[in-house]
mmCIF file of C-alpha atoms in Angstrom:
data_model
loop_
_atom_site.group_PDB
_atom_site.id
_atom_site.type_symbol
_atom_site.label_atom_id
_atom_site.label_comp_id
_atom_site.label_asym_id
_atom_site.label_seq_id
_atom_site.Cartn_x
_atom_site.Cartn_y
_atom_site.Cartn_z
ATOM 1 C CA UNK A 95 0.000 0.000 0.000
ATOM 2 C CA UNK A 96 2.758 2.443 0.844
ATOM 3 C CA UNK A 97 4.465 1.786 -2.474
ATOM 4 C CA UNK A 98 1.212 2.453 -4.375
ATOM 5 C CA UNK A 99 0.815 5.821 -2.696
ATOM 6 C CA UNK A 100 4.432 6.796 -3.509
ATOM 7 C CA UNK A 101 3.859 5.917 -7.166
ATOM 8 C CA UNK A 102 0.673 7.997 -7.289
ATOM 9 C CA UNK A 103 2.374 11.141 -5.998
ATOM 10 C CA UNK A 104 4.884 11.435 -8.845
ATOM 11 C CA UNK A 105 2.065 11.042 -11.344
ATOM 12 C CA UNK A 106 0.134 13.924 -9.830
ATOM 13 C CA UNK A 107 3.229 16.113 -9.836
ATOM 14 C CA UNK A 108 3.809 15.357 -13.504
ATOM 15 C CA UNK A 109 0.221 16.308 -14.378
ATOM 16 C CA UNK A 110 0.610 19.644 -12.547
ATOM 17 C CA UNK A 111 3.818 20.389 -14.367
ATOM 18 C CA UNK A 112 2.152 19.625 -17.708
ATOM 19 C CA UNK A 113 -0.765 21.985 -16.895
ATOM 20 C CA UNK A 114 1.669 24.786 -15.936
ATOM 21 C CA UNK A 115 3.579 24.311 -19.177
ATOM 22 C CA UNK A 116 0.336 24.498 -21.207
ATOM 23 C CA UNK A 117 -0.678 27.779 -19.455
ATOM 24 C CA UNK A 118 2.739 29.332 -20.114
ATOM 25 C CA UNK A 119 2.511 28.293 -23.738
ATOM 26 C CA UNK A 120 -0.915 29.980 -24.094
ATOM 27 C CA UNK A 121 0.373 33.194 -22.502
ATOM 28 C CA UNK A 122 3.390 33.288 -24.757
ATOM 29 C CA UNK A 123 1.211 32.825 -27.841
ATOM 30 C CA UNK A 124 -1.178 35.668 -26.853
ATOM 31 C CA UNK A 125 1.530 38.275 -26.025
ATOM 32 C CA UNK A 126 4.858 38.342 -27.806
ATOM 33 C CA UNK A 127 7.968 37.772 -25.844
ATOM 34 C CA UNK A 128 10.495 40.572 -25.221
ATOM 35 C CA UNK A 129 12.708 38.965 -27.768
ATOM 36 C CA UNK A 130 9.972 39.177 -30.380
ATOM 37 C CA UNK A 131 9.418 42.886 -29.547
ATOM 38 C CA UNK A 132 13.086 43.642 -29.855
ATOM 39 C CA UNK A 133 13.181 41.814 -33.164
ATOM 40 C CA UNK A 134 10.189 43.813 -34.433
ATOM 41 C CA UNK A 135 11.842 47.065 -33.370
ATOM 42 C CA UNK A 136 15.037 46.067 -35.150
ATOM 43 C CA UNK A 137 13.068 45.270 -38.313
ATOM 44 C CA UNK A 138 11.232 48.645 -38.154
ATOM 45 C CA UNK A 139 14.522 50.482 -37.739
ATOM 46 C CA UNK A 140 15.984 48.656 -40.712
ATOM 47 C CA UNK A 141 12.979 49.645 -42.821
ATOM 48 C CA UNK A 142 13.266 53.324 -41.818
ATOM 49 C CA UNK A 143 16.977 53.377 -42.546
ATOM 50 C CA UNK A 144 16.474 51.831 -45.971
ATOM 51 C CA UNK A 145 13.645 54.263 -46.750
ATOM 52 C CA UNK A 146 15.794 57.228 -45.685
ATOM 53 C CA UNK A 147 18.588 56.057 -47.933
ATOM 54 C CA UNK A 148 16.189 55.605 -50.856
ATOM 55 C CA UNK A 149 14.531 59.021 -50.233
ATOM 56 C CA UNK A 150 11.052 57.537 -49.784
ATOM 57 C CA UNK A 151 8.589 58.562 -47.127
ATOM 58 C CA UNK A 152 8.041 56.159 -44.283
ATOM 59 C CA UNK A 153 4.346 55.539 -43.621
ATOM 60 C CA UNK A 154 3.484 56.296 -40.037
ATOM 61 C CA UNK A 155 0.628 55.060 -38.002
ATOM 62 C CA UNK A 156 -2.404 57.300 -38.342
ATOM 63 C CA UNK A 157 -3.223 59.290 -35.185
ATOM 64 C CA UNK A 158 -6.619 59.057 -33.580
ATOM 65 C CA UNK A 159 -9.396 61.301 -34.967
ATOM 66 C CA UNK A 160 -9.140 63.755 -32.085
ATOM 67 C CA UNK A 161 -5.408 64.221 -32.661
ATOM 68 C CA UNK A 162 -5.912 64.716 -36.410
ATOM 69 C CA UNK A 163 -8.610 67.360 -35.783
ATOM 70 C CA UNK A 164 -6.347 69.197 -33.366
ATOM 71 C CA UNK A 165 -3.464 69.248 -35.846
ATOM 72 C CA UNK A 166 -5.761 70.544 -38.566
ATOM 73 C CA UNK A 167 -7.002 73.377 -36.344
ATOM 74 C CA UNK A 168 -3.433 74.266 -35.373
ATOM 75 C CA UNK A 169 -2.365 74.424 -39.026
ATOM 76 C CA UNK A 170 -5.413 76.561 -39.908
ATOM 77 C CA UNK A 171 -4.693 78.920 -37.032
ATOM 78 C CA UNK A 172 -1.020 79.159 -37.992
ATOM 79 C CA UNK A 173 -1.653 79.830 -41.654
ATOM 80 C CA UNK A 174 -4.763 81.999 -41.250
ATOM 81 C CA UNK A 175 -7.291 82.927 -43.870
ATOM 82 C CA UNK A 176 -5.847 84.714 -46.894
ATOM 83 C CA UNK A 177 -6.551 88.471 -46.826
ATOM 84 C CA UNK A 178 -9.256 89.551 -49.223
ATOM 85 C CA UNK A 179 -8.176 91.860 -51.998
ATOM 86 C CA UNK A 180 -9.759 95.335 -51.818
ATOM 87 C CA UNK A 181 -12.276 95.846 -54.549
ATOM 88 C CA UNK A 182 -12.350 98.846 -56.853
ATOM 89 C CA UNK A 183 -15.561 100.069 -55.245
ATOM 90 C CA UNK A 184 -13.964 100.136 -51.777
ATOM 91 C CA UNK A 185 -10.930 101.982 -53.113
ATOM 92 C CA UNK A 186 -13.010 104.528 -54.981
ATOM 93 C CA UNK A 187 -15.212 105.067 -51.935
ATOM 94 C CA UNK A 188 -12.233 105.715 -49.659
ATOM 95 C CA UNK A 189 -10.711 108.129 -52.173
ATOM 96 C CA UNK A 190 -14.005 109.994 -52.519
ATOM 97 C CA UNK A 191 -14.330 110.209 -48.737
ATOM 98 C CA UNK A 192 -10.809 111.652 -48.510
ATOM 99 C CA UNK A 193 -11.625 114.271 -51.137
ATOM 100 C CA UNK A 194 -14.848 115.256 -49.369
ATOM 101 C CA UNK A 195 -13.095 115.767 -46.041
ATOM 102 C CA UNK A 196 -11.083 118.575 -47.633
ATOM 103 C CA UNK A 197 -14.164 120.838 -47.627
ATOM 104 C CA UNK A 198 -14.012 123.301 -44.756
ATOM 105 C CA UNK A 199 -17.772 123.159 -44.329
ATOM 106 C CA UNK A 200 -17.325 119.656 -42.867
ATOM 107 C CA UNK A 201 -15.007 120.820 -40.088
ATOM 108 C CA UNK A 202 -16.702 120.559 -36.658
ATOM 109 C CA UNK A 203 -18.615 123.727 -35.849
ATOM 110 C CA UNK A 204 -17.848 125.442 -39.165
ATOM 111 C CA UNK A 205 -21.322 125.189 -40.669
ATOM 112 C CA UNK A 206 -23.000 126.184 -37.404
ATOM 113 C CA UNK A 207 -20.805 129.261 -37.195
ATOM 114 C CA UNK A 208 -21.590 130.141 -40.809
ATOM 115 C CA UNK A 209 -25.332 129.860 -40.198
ATOM 116 C CA UNK A 210 -25.028 131.963 -37.058
ATOM 117 C CA UNK A 211 -23.125 134.695 -38.889
ATOM 118 C CA UNK A 212 -25.542 134.788 -41.825
ATOM 119 C CA UNK A 213 -28.621 134.768 -39.588
ATOM 120 C CA UNK A 214 -27.360 138.010 -38.076
ATOM 121 C CA UNK A 215 -27.769 139.620 -41.524
ATOM 122 C CA UNK A 216 -31.487 138.820 -41.748
ATOM 123 C CA UNK A 217 -33.637 141.944 -41.303
ATOM 124 C CA UNK A 218 -36.897 141.036 -39.592
ATOM 125 C CA UNK A 219 -38.740 144.030 -41.066
ATOM 126 C CA UNK A 220 -37.672 143.327 -44.659
ATOM 127 C CA UNK A 221 -37.252 139.557 -44.662
ATOM 128 C CA UNK A 222 -39.357 138.277 -41.784
ATOM 129 C CA UNK A 223 -38.518 135.040 -39.978
ATOM 130 C CA UNK A 224 -36.255 132.335 -41.368
ATOM 131 C CA UNK A 225 -38.300 129.383 -42.611
ATOM 132 C CA UNK A 226 -35.564 127.015 -43.837
ATOM 133 C CA UNK A 227 -31.787 126.898 -44.336
ATOM 134 C CA UNK A 228 -29.993 125.164 -47.216
ATOM 135 C CA UNK A 229 -26.452 124.442 -48.383
ATOM 136 C CA UNK A 230 -26.295 124.703 -52.164
ATOM 137 C CA UNK A 231 -23.980 125.149 -55.113
ATOM 138 C CA UNK A 232 -24.817 128.029 -57.434
ATOM 139 C CA UNK A 233 -24.189 127.537 -61.165
ATOM 140 C CA UNK A 234 -23.788 130.824 -63.013
ATOM 141 C CA UNK A 235 -24.401 131.540 -66.697
ATOM 142 C CA UNK A 236 -20.805 130.528 -67.501
ATOM 143 C CA UNK A 237 -21.154 127.132 -65.781
ATOM 144 C CA UNK A 238 -19.062 128.110 -62.748
ATOM 145 C CA UNK A 239 -19.893 126.431 -59.429
ATOM 146 C CA UNK A 240 -19.965 128.506 -56.275
ATOM 147 C CA UNK A 241 -20.619 127.441 -52.686
ATOM 148 C CA UNK A 242 -23.656 129.148 -51.135
ATOM 149 C CA UNK A 243 -25.756 129.253 -47.975
ATOM 150 C CA UNK A 244 -29.413 129.885 -48.870
ATOM 151 C CA UNK A 245 -32.204 131.124 -46.595
ATOM 152 C CA UNK A 246 -35.912 131.008 -47.343
ATOM 153 C CA UNK A 247 -37.631 133.553 -45.129
ATOM 154 C CA UNK A 248 -41.204 134.808 -44.974
ATOM 155 C CA UNK A 249 -40.568 137.473 -47.600
ATOM 156 C CA UNK A 250 -37.184 136.846 -49.219
ATOM 157 C CA UNK A 251 -34.873 134.356 -50.823
ATOM 158 C CA UNK A 252 -31.421 135.171 -49.439
ATOM 159 C CA UNK A 253 -28.239 133.820 -51.010
ATOM 160 C CA UNK A 254 -24.999 134.210 -49.038
ATOM 161 C CA UNK A 255 -21.451 133.871 -50.284
ATOM 162 C CA UNK A 256 -19.765 132.807 -47.070
ATOM 163 C CA UNK A 257 -16.056 132.260 -46.474
ATOM 164 C CA UNK A 258 -15.763 129.128 -44.296
ATOM 165 C CA UNK A 259 -12.034 129.750 -43.877
ATOM 166 C CA UNK A 260 -12.191 133.286 -42.455
ATOM 167 C CA UNK A 261 -15.771 132.984 -41.104
ATOM 168 C CA UNK A 262 -16.925 136.025 -42.981
ATOM 169 C CA UNK A 263 -19.868 136.767 -45.290
ATOM 170 C CA UNK A 264 -18.563 138.300 -48.511
ATOM 171 C CA UNK A 265 -21.808 138.878 -50.417
ATOM 172 C CA UNK A 266 -25.576 138.852 -49.874
ATOM 173 C CA UNK A 267 -28.218 138.607 -52.599
ATOM 174 C CA UNK A 268 -31.798 139.308 -51.533
ATOM 175 C CA UNK A 269 -34.704 138.318 -53.846
ATOM 176 C CA UNK A 270 -38.257 139.262 -52.777
ATOM 177 C CA UNK A 271 -40.465 136.187 -52.882
ATOM 178 C CA UNK A 272 -43.436 138.083 -54.285
ATOM 179 C CA UNK A 273 -41.267 138.770 -57.357
ATOM 180 C CA UNK A 274 -40.594 135.065 -57.974
ATOM 181 C CA UNK A 275 -42.868 133.988 -60.836
ATOM 182 C CA UNK A 276 -41.312 130.791 -62.204
ATOM 183 C CA UNK A 277 -39.340 127.808 -60.916
ATOM 184 C CA UNK A 278 -37.777 125.380 -63.396
ATOM 185 C CA UNK A 279 -36.164 122.071 -62.501
ATOM 186 C CA UNK A 280 -34.487 119.361 -64.543
ATOM 187 C CA UNK A 281 -31.161 118.355 -66.067
ATOM 188 C CA UNK A 282 -28.650 120.746 -67.587
ATOM 189 C CA UNK A 283 -28.245 121.331 -71.303
ATOM 190 C CA UNK A 284 -25.755 123.196 -73.500
ATOM 191 C CA UNK A 285 -25.631 124.301 -77.151
ATOM 192 C CA UNK A 286 -24.982 121.601 -79.733
ATOM 193 C CA UNK A 287 -21.437 122.734 -80.461
ATOM 194 C CA UNK A 288 -20.552 123.318 -76.842
ATOM 195 C CA UNK A 289 -17.617 121.484 -75.308
ATOM 196 C CA UNK A 290 -19.156 121.616 -71.837
ATOM 197 C CA UNK A 291 -21.346 119.140 -70.020
ATOM 198 C CA UNK A 292 -22.788 118.835 -66.524
ATOM 199 C CA UNK A 293 -24.303 115.862 -64.763
ATOM 200 C CA UNK A 294 -27.118 115.916 -62.249
ATOM 201 C CA UNK A 295 -30.172 118.071 -61.731
ATOM 202 C CA UNK A 296 -30.749 121.658 -60.804
ATOM 203 C CA UNK A 297 -33.330 124.307 -59.888
ATOM 204 C CA UNK A 298 -33.579 127.692 -61.580
ATOM 205 C CA UNK A 299 -35.524 130.556 -60.012
ATOM 206 C CA UNK A 300 -36.883 133.449 -62.146
ATOM 207 C CA UNK A 301 -38.155 136.697 -60.632
ATOM 208 C CA UNK A 302 -38.677 139.047 -63.570
ATOM 209 C CA UNK A 303 -40.370 137.394 -66.511
ATOM 210 C CA UNK A 304 -40.650 140.612 -68.484
ATOM 211 C CA UNK A 305 -36.937 141.421 -68.409
ATOM 212 C CA UNK A 306 -34.439 139.497 -70.527
ATOM 213 C CA UNK A 307 -30.704 139.609 -69.760
ATOM 214 C CA UNK A 308 -28.781 142.002 -71.934
ATOM 215 C CA UNK A 309 -26.051 140.981 -74.361
ATOM 216 C CA UNK A 310 -23.385 142.491 -72.113
ATOM 217 C CA UNK A 311 -24.661 140.614 -69.060
ATOM 218 C CA UNK A 312 -24.783 137.277 -70.867
ATOM 219 C CA UNK A 313 -21.153 137.574 -72.001
ATOM 220 C CA UNK A 314 -19.847 139.038 -68.767
ATOM 221 C CA UNK A 315 -18.748 136.193 -66.428
ATOM 222 C CA UNK A 316 -18.988 138.536 -63.434
ATOM 223 C CA UNK A 317 -22.463 139.919 -64.174
ATOM 224 C CA UNK A 318 -24.865 139.978 -61.198
ATOM 225 C CA UNK A 319 -27.920 141.650 -62.763
ATOM 226 C CA UNK A 320 -29.403 138.503 -64.346
ATOM 227 C CA UNK A 321 -33.111 137.916 -63.484
ATOM 228 C CA UNK A 322 -32.542 134.292 -62.502
ATOM 229 C CA UNK A 323 -30.365 132.085 -60.335
ATOM 230 C CA UNK A 324 -29.546 128.383 -60.643
ATOM 231 C CA UNK A 325 -28.772 125.905 -57.884
ATOM 232 C CA UNK A 326 -27.560 122.315 -57.838
ATOM 233 C CA UNK A 327 -26.387 119.772 -55.269
ATOM 234 C CA UNK A 328 -23.454 120.561 -53.007
ATOM 235 C CA UNK A 329 -20.671 117.925 -53.356
ATOM 236 C CA UNK A 330 -20.847 116.973 -49.647
ATOM 237 C CA UNK A 331 -24.528 116.007 -49.696
ATOM 238 C CA UNK A 332 -23.850 112.255 -49.222
ATOM 239 C CA UNK A 333 -21.461 112.595 -46.286
ATOM 240 C CA UNK A 334 -24.235 112.229 -43.680
ATOM 241 C CA UNK A 335 -27.995 112.403 -43.214
ATOM 242 C CA UNK A 336 -27.732 115.988 -41.953
ATOM 243 C CA UNK A 337 -26.004 117.255 -45.086
ATOM 244 C CA UNK A 338 -28.304 115.160 -47.262
ATOM 245 C CA UNK A 339 -31.256 117.109 -45.862
ATOM 246 C CA UNK A 340 -29.476 120.461 -46.152
ATOM 247 C CA UNK A 341 -28.557 119.880 -49.823
ATOM 248 C CA UNK A 342 -31.819 118.342 -51.077
ATOM 249 C CA UNK A 343 -32.859 120.488 -54.046
ATOM 250 C CA UNK A 344 -36.234 118.736 -54.353
ATOM 251 C CA UNK A 345 -37.304 119.777 -50.855
ATOM 252 C CA UNK A 346 -35.778 123.180 -51.490
ATOM 253 C CA UNK A 347 -37.983 123.595 -54.557
ATOM 254 C CA UNK A 348 -41.119 122.666 -52.614
ATOM 255 C CA UNK A 349 -40.318 125.000 -49.724
ATOM 256 C CA UNK A 350 -39.542 127.826 -52.107
ATOM 257 C CA UNK A 351 -42.782 127.330 -54.041
ATOM 258 C CA UNK A 352 -44.904 127.369 -50.862
ATOM 259 C CA UNK A 353 -43.123 130.424 -49.473
ATOM 260 C CA UNK A 354 -43.442 132.329 -52.780
ATOM 261 C CA UNK A 355 -47.151 131.553 -53.084
ATOM 262 C CA UNK A 356 -47.766 132.821 -49.558
ATOM 263 C CA UNK A 357 -45.769 135.978 -50.319
ATOM 264 C CA UNK A 358 -47.820 136.565 -53.478
ATOM 265 C CA UNK A 359 -51.040 136.168 -51.492
ATOM 266 C CA UNK A 360 -49.835 138.429 -48.685
ATOM 267 C CA UNK A 361 -48.282 141.190 -50.810
ATOM 268 C CA UNK A 362 -49.360 141.027 -54.468
ATOM 269 C CA UNK A 363 -47.695 143.219 -57.063
ATOM 270 C CA UNK A 364 -50.113 145.512 -58.934
ATOM 271 C CA UNK A 365 -50.316 144.894 -62.680
ATOM 272 C CA UNK A 366 -48.564 141.562 -62.489
ATOM 273 C CA UNK A 367 -49.982 138.058 -62.546
ATOM 274 C CA UNK A 368 -49.575 136.595 -59.101
ATOM 275 C CA UNK A 369 -48.608 132.997 -58.476
ATOM 276 C CA UNK A 370 -45.672 130.729 -59.144
ATOM 277 C CA UNK A 371 -45.342 128.557 -62.244
ATOM 278 C CA UNK A 372 -43.382 125.330 -61.706
ATOM 279 C CA UNK A 373 -41.960 123.736 -64.868
ATOM 280 C CA UNK A 374 -39.962 120.587 -65.439
ATOM 281 C CA UNK A 375 -37.573 121.343 -68.292
ATOM 282 C CA UNK A 376 -33.890 121.380 -69.193
ATOM 283 C CA UNK A 377 -31.834 124.135 -67.626
ATOM 284 C CA UNK A 378 -29.994 125.619 -70.584
ATOM 285 C CA UNK A 379 -26.563 127.199 -70.118
ATOM 286 C CA UNK A 380 -25.474 129.240 -73.118
ATOM 287 C CA UNK A 381 -21.745 128.538 -72.915
ATOM 288 C CA UNK A 382 -19.514 126.923 -75.540
ATOM 289 C CA UNK A 383 -15.860 126.563 -74.546
ATOM 290 C CA UNK A 384 -15.836 127.496 -70.883
ATOM 291 C CA UNK A 385 -12.130 126.970 -70.240
ATOM 292 C CA UNK A 386 -12.321 129.035 -67.075
ATOM 293 C CA UNK A 387 -15.285 127.044 -65.751
ATOM 294 C CA UNK A 388 -13.639 123.743 -66.683
ATOM 295 C CA UNK A 389 -10.498 124.543 -64.709
ATOM 296 C CA UNK A 390 -12.440 126.106 -61.865
ATOM 297 C CA UNK A 391 -14.894 123.238 -61.459
ATOM 298 C CA UNK A 392 -12.218 120.564 -61.730
ATOM 299 C CA UNK A 393 -10.208 122.204 -58.940
ATOM 300 C CA UNK A 394 -13.281 123.263 -56.921
ATOM 301 C CA UNK A 395 -12.187 126.896 -56.923
ATOM 302 C CA UNK A 396 -15.687 128.012 -55.979
ATOM 303 C CA UNK A 397 -15.537 126.133 -52.654
ATOM 304 C CA UNK A 398 -13.677 126.712 -49.402
ATOM 305 C CA UNK A 399 -11.450 123.677 -49.094
ATOM 306 C CA UNK A 400 -7.924 122.595 -48.204
ATOM 307 C CA UNK A 401 -5.517 122.607 -51.146
ATOM 308 C CA UNK A 402 -2.211 121.084 -50.083
ATOM 309 C CA UNK A 403 -0.537 123.389 -47.604
ATOM 310 C CA UNK A 404 -2.936 126.204 -48.486
ATOM 311 C CA UNK A 405 -6.628 126.611 -47.794
ATOM 312 C CA UNK A 406 -8.776 129.005 -49.790
#
């Protein structure tokens, strides 16, 4: 019996050793041994060295999606979006804005001071109260533009030549509203053989229908005895809503018509047909060459504005 037990014990120990060997074999098959890892690393290094010698790119393991997204964002942030090229419209707009800022009437407080100075010249007995104030450009019979402040009062149409540089009123033209008999508005026209042209619209006010300008007055560029006056838009009208309202010739025409009709009803002229006739027609300027007006209008000589180191 004792010998049978001793023989059984070695058999059990052999079975245990066989089971342990099987488990180690399974573990070694599931995870590579350190020797296998070292061999794989050596093979990878050999591949990279051969690829570097041949000049080929070595394929690398692709990073996870989160890492790829982060790299993409970093590259986008580093490179940045390409700057957009300025369009011609933006360039032209900036240049136009720069040119407009050269007008002295746009300087802070300049227009308010001009209105204050010209209001002091209004005579309450002759003109009455001021009804509206306008900033216009006068176009004379030789196509010259001139900067003007215009008042419509109870009894008069007052046109001021104001110096926005020296803050001084150089000239005042007073037209009784009960003398105004016709208001024309429309585009400008010239003789067929004329070299001049003018864009935009205008308003022409007549106050003596029975009197025609003389030959001397029509050919005198400095004549002031003509029975009419012509206005058009001031160049700074689009700079802001305030100047757009001050330079609106359509509203100016309506205000002038209402004020003139009231003046005719209040103080009619004996022997003259009362009322105001409003006509839509071309505003004809009888000028042909107009070299002086061409140079003057191109350089804005009729306006108070900065001209290099000089302002006049």
